[in-house]
Coordinates of C-alpha atoms in Angstrom, one line a residue:
X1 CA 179.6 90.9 -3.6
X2 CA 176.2 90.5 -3.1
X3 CA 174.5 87.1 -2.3
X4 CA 172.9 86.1 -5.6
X5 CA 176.5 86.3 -7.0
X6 CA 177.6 84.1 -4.3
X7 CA 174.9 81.4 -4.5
X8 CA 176.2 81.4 -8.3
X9 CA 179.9 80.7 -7.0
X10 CA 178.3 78.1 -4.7
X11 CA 176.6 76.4 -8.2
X12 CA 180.1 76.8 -9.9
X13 CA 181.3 74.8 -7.0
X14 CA 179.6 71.7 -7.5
X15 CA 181.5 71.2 -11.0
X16 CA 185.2 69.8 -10.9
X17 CA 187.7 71.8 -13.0
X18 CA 188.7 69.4 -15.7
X19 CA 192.5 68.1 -16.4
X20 CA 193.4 70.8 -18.6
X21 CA 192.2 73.5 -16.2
X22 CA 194.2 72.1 -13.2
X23 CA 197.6 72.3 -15.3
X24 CA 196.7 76.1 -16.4
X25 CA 196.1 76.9 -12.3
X26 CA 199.4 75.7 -12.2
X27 CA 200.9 78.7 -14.0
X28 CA 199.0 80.7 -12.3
X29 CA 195.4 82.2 -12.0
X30 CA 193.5 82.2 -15.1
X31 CA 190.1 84.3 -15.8
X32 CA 186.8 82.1 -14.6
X33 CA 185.2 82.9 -17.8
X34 CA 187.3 80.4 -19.4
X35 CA 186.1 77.7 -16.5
X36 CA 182.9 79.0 -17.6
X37 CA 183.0 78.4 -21.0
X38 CA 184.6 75.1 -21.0
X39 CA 181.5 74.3 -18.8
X40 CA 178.7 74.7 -20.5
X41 CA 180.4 73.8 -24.0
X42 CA 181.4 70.7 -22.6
X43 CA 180.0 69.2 -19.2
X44 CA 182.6 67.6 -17.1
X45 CA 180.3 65.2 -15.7
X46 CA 176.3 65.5 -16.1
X47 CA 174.2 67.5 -18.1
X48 CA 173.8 70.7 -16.8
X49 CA 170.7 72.1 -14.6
X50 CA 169.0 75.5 -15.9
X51 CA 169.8 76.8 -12.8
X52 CA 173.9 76.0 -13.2
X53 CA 173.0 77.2 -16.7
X54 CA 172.2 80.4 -15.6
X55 CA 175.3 80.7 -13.1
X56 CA 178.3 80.2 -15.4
X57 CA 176.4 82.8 -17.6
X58 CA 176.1 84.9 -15.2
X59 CA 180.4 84.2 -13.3
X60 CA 181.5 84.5 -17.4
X61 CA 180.6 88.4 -17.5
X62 CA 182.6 89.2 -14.2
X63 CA 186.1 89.7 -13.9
X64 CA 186.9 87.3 -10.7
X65 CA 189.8 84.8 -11.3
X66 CA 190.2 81.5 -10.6
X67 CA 193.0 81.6 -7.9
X68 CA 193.2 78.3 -6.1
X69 CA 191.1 74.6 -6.1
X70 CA 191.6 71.5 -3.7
X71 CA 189.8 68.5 -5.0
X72 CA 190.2 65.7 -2.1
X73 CA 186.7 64.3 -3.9
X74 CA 188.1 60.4 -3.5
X75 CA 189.3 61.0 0.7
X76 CA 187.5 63.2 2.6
X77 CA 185.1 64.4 -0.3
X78 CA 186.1 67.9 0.4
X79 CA 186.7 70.3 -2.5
X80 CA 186.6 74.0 -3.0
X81 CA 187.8 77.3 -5.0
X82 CA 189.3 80.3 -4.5
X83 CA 188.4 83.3 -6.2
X84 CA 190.5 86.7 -6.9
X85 CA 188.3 89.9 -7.1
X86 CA 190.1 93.1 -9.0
X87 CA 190.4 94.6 -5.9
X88 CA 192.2 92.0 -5.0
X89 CA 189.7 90.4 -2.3
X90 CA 189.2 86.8 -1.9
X91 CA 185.8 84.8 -1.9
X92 CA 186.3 80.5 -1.2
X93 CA 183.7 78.7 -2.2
X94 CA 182.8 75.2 -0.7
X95 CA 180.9 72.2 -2.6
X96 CA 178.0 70.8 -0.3
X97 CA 177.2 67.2 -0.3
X98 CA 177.1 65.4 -3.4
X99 CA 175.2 62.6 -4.9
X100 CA 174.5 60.7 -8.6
X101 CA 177.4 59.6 -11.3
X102 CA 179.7 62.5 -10.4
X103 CA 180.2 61.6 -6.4
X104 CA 182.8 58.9 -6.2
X105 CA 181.5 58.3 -2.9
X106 CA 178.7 58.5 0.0
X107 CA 181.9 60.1 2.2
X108 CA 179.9 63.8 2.3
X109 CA 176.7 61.8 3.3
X110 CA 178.1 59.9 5.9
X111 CA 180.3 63.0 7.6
X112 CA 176.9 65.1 7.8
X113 CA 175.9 62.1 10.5
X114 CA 178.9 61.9 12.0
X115 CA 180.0 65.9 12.2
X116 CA 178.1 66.3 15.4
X117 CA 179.9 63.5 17.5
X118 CA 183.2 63.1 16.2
X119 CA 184.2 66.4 14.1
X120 CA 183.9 66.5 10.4
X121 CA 186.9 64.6 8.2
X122 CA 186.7 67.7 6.4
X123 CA 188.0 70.3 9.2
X124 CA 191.4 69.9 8.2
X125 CA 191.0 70.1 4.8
X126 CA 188.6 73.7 5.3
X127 CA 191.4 74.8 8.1
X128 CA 194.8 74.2 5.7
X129 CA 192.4 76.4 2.9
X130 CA 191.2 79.4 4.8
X131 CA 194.4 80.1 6.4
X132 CA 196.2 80.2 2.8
X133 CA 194.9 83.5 3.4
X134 CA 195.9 85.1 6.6
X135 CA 194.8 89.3 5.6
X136 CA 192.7 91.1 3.4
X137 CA 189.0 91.3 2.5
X138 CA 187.7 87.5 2.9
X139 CA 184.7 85.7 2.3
X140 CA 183.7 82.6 2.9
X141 CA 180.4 80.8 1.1
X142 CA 178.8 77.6 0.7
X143 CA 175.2 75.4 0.6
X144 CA 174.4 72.8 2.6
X145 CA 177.3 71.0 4.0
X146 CA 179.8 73.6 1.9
X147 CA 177.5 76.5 4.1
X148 CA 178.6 74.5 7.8
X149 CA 182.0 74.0 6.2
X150 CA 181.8 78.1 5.4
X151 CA 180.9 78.5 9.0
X152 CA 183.6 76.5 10.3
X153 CA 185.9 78.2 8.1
X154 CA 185.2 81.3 9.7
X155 CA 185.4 79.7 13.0
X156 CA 189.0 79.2 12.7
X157 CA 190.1 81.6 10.5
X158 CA 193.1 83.7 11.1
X159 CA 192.4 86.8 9.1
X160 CA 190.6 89.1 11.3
X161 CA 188.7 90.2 7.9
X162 CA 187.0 86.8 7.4
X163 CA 183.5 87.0 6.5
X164 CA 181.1 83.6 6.0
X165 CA 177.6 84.1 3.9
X166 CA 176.0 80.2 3.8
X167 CA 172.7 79.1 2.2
X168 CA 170.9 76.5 3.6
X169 CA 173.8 75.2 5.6
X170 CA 173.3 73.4 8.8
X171 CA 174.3 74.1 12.4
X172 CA 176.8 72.9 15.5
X173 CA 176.5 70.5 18.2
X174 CA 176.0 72.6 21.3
X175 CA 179.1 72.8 22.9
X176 CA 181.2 72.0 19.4
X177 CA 182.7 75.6 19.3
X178 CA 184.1 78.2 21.9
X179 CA 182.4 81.0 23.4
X180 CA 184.7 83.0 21.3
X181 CA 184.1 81.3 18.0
X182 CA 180.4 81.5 18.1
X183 CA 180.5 85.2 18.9
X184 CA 182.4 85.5 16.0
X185 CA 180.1 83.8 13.6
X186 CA 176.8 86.0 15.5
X187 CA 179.0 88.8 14.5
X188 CA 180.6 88.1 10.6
X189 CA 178.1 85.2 9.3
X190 CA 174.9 84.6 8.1
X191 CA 173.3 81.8 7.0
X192 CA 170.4 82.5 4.6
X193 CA 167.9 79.3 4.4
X194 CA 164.6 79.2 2.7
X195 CA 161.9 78.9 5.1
X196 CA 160.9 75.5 4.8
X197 CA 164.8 74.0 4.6
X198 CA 165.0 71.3 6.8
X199 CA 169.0 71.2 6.8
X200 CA 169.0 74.8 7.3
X201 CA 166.5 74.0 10.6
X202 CA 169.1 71.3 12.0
X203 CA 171.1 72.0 15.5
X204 CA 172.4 75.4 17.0
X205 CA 173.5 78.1 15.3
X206 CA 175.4 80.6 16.7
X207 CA 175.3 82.5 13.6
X208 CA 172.7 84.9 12.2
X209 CA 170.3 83.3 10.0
X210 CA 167.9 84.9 7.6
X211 CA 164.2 83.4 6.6
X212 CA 163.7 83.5 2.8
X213 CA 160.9 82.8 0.2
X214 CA 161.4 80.2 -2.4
X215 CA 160.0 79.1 -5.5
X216 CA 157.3 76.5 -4.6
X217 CA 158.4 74.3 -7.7
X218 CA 161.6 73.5 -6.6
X219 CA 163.1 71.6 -3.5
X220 CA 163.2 74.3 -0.6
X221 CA 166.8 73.3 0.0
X222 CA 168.1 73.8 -3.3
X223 CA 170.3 76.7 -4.1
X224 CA 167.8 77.2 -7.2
X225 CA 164.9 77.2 -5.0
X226 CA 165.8 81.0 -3.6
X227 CA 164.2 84.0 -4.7
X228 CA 166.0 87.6 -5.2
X229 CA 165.7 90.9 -5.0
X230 CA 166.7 93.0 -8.1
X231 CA 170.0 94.6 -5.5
X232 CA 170.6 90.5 -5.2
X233 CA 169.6 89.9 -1.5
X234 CA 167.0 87.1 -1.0
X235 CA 163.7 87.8 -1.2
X236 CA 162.9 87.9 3.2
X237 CA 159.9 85.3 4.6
X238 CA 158.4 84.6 7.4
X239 CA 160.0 80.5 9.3
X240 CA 157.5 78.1 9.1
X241 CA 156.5 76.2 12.1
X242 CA 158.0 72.9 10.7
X243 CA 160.8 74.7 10.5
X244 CA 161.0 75.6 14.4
X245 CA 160.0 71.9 15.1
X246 CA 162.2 69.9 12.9
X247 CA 165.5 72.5 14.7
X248 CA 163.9 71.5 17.9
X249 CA 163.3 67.7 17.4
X250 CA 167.2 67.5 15.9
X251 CA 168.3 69.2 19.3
X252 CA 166.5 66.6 21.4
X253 CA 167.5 63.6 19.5
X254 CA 171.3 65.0 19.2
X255 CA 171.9 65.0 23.0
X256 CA 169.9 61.8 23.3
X257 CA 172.3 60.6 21.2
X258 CA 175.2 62.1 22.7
X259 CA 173.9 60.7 25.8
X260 CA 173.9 56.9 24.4
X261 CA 177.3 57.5 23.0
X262 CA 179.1 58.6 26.4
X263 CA 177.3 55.8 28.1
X264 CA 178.2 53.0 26.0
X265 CA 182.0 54.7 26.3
X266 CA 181.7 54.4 29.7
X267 CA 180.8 50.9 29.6
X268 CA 182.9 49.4 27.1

């Protein structure tokens, strides 16, 4: 599946399935044009972007189901899909931090700033959903805090298969995964973030990340904001220097930080 495709999935994810979706997944899974359809016929929430626009128009002419979806919106603010391919692989997608009428809380906002020292109150949530799917052809996506979350997932994935493709998603505190989990990510993810991102830009990443163009009308974190190639890769670009400084700045302050924390610990 190539990335375009997935950035659309990413989109889809930001939209909760209404009611009368939830009870059909109950019987079993149903075909995502019909999640589609209902979408731009009738928004669940907000009027609909061009770019979302685009996306369900784009997810209603494939043939991927709609296999599984975990809405913990009002706890932990996690929530994400699960999508069955017709040869039978498996893509998860998982929503990034929300804001406006449709968040029913700051929760996503809040875990971004406390990932790094405590763990995300989302890892449980990410770990219980990858591992409903132990074998076969996996992939993992997100944007923003859905692409760390995708990262993670692949972190502690079972399946030897897993595979994560983020976009814009931010990195790790230093020593916040194993020597064998971040070989795994350098190995089976990639994080694609436009070259300006600052999210993108923030911590360590053990994974591989790709420099992309995007449209200078949009927000450079934005999944809207990326350009792509007719074979639906992004468009390549060159990493501004912001974009080195702002990775190294968030380094520096994080340990300063980290530093603080311990010695008020010690302390108290």
């Amino acid at each position: 599946m190539p990335p375009e495709m997935l950035a659309w999935l990413c989109e889809f994810c930001y939209i909760d399935l209404p009611c009368a979706l939830v009870r059909r997944l109950a019987r079993g899974p149903f075909p995502l044009r019909e999640a589609c359809d209902a979408f731009l016929q009738t928004p669940p929430c907000e009027e609909l972007s061009a770019f979302a626009q685009q996306a369900l128009r784009a997810l209603r002419e494939t043939r991927l189901l709609v296999l599984h979806y975990v809405n913990r919106n009002a706890g932990t603010g996690f929530v994400g899909y699960s999508f069955l391919a017709p040869d039978e692989s498996v893509t998860l997608a998982l929503r990034g931090s929300e804001s406006g009428p449709c968040a029913p809380s700051l929760v996503d906002w809040a875990d971004n700033f406390a990932a790094p020292f405590a763990g995300s109150v989302q890892y449980q949530d990410i770990y219980r959903l990858v591992n409903r799917y132990p074998a076969g052809p996996l992939t993992i996506t997100g944007h923003s805090k859905g692409g760390h979350n995708a990262l993670y997932a692949l972190a502690v994935a079972q399946n030897p298969q897993a595979r994560a493709v983020a976009f814009n998603g931010q990195g790790f505190r230093r020593d916040q995964l194993d020597r064998a989990q971040k070989a795994r990510l350098r190995a089976q993810a990639i994080n694609y973030v436009t070259r300006s991102d600052i999210v993108g830009a923030l911590l360590y990443h053990p994974e591989t990340r790709e420099f992309c163009a995007a449209r200078l009308d949009e927000n450079a974190h934005a999944l809207s904001a990326f350009l792509f190639q007719p074979d639906g890769y992004p468009v390549p670009a060159g990493r501004t220097c912001a974009s080195r400084a702002i990775e190294a700045a968030s380094r520096i302050a994080l340990h300063g930080l980290r530093s603080l924390q311990s010695s008020a610990t010690i302390n108290g």
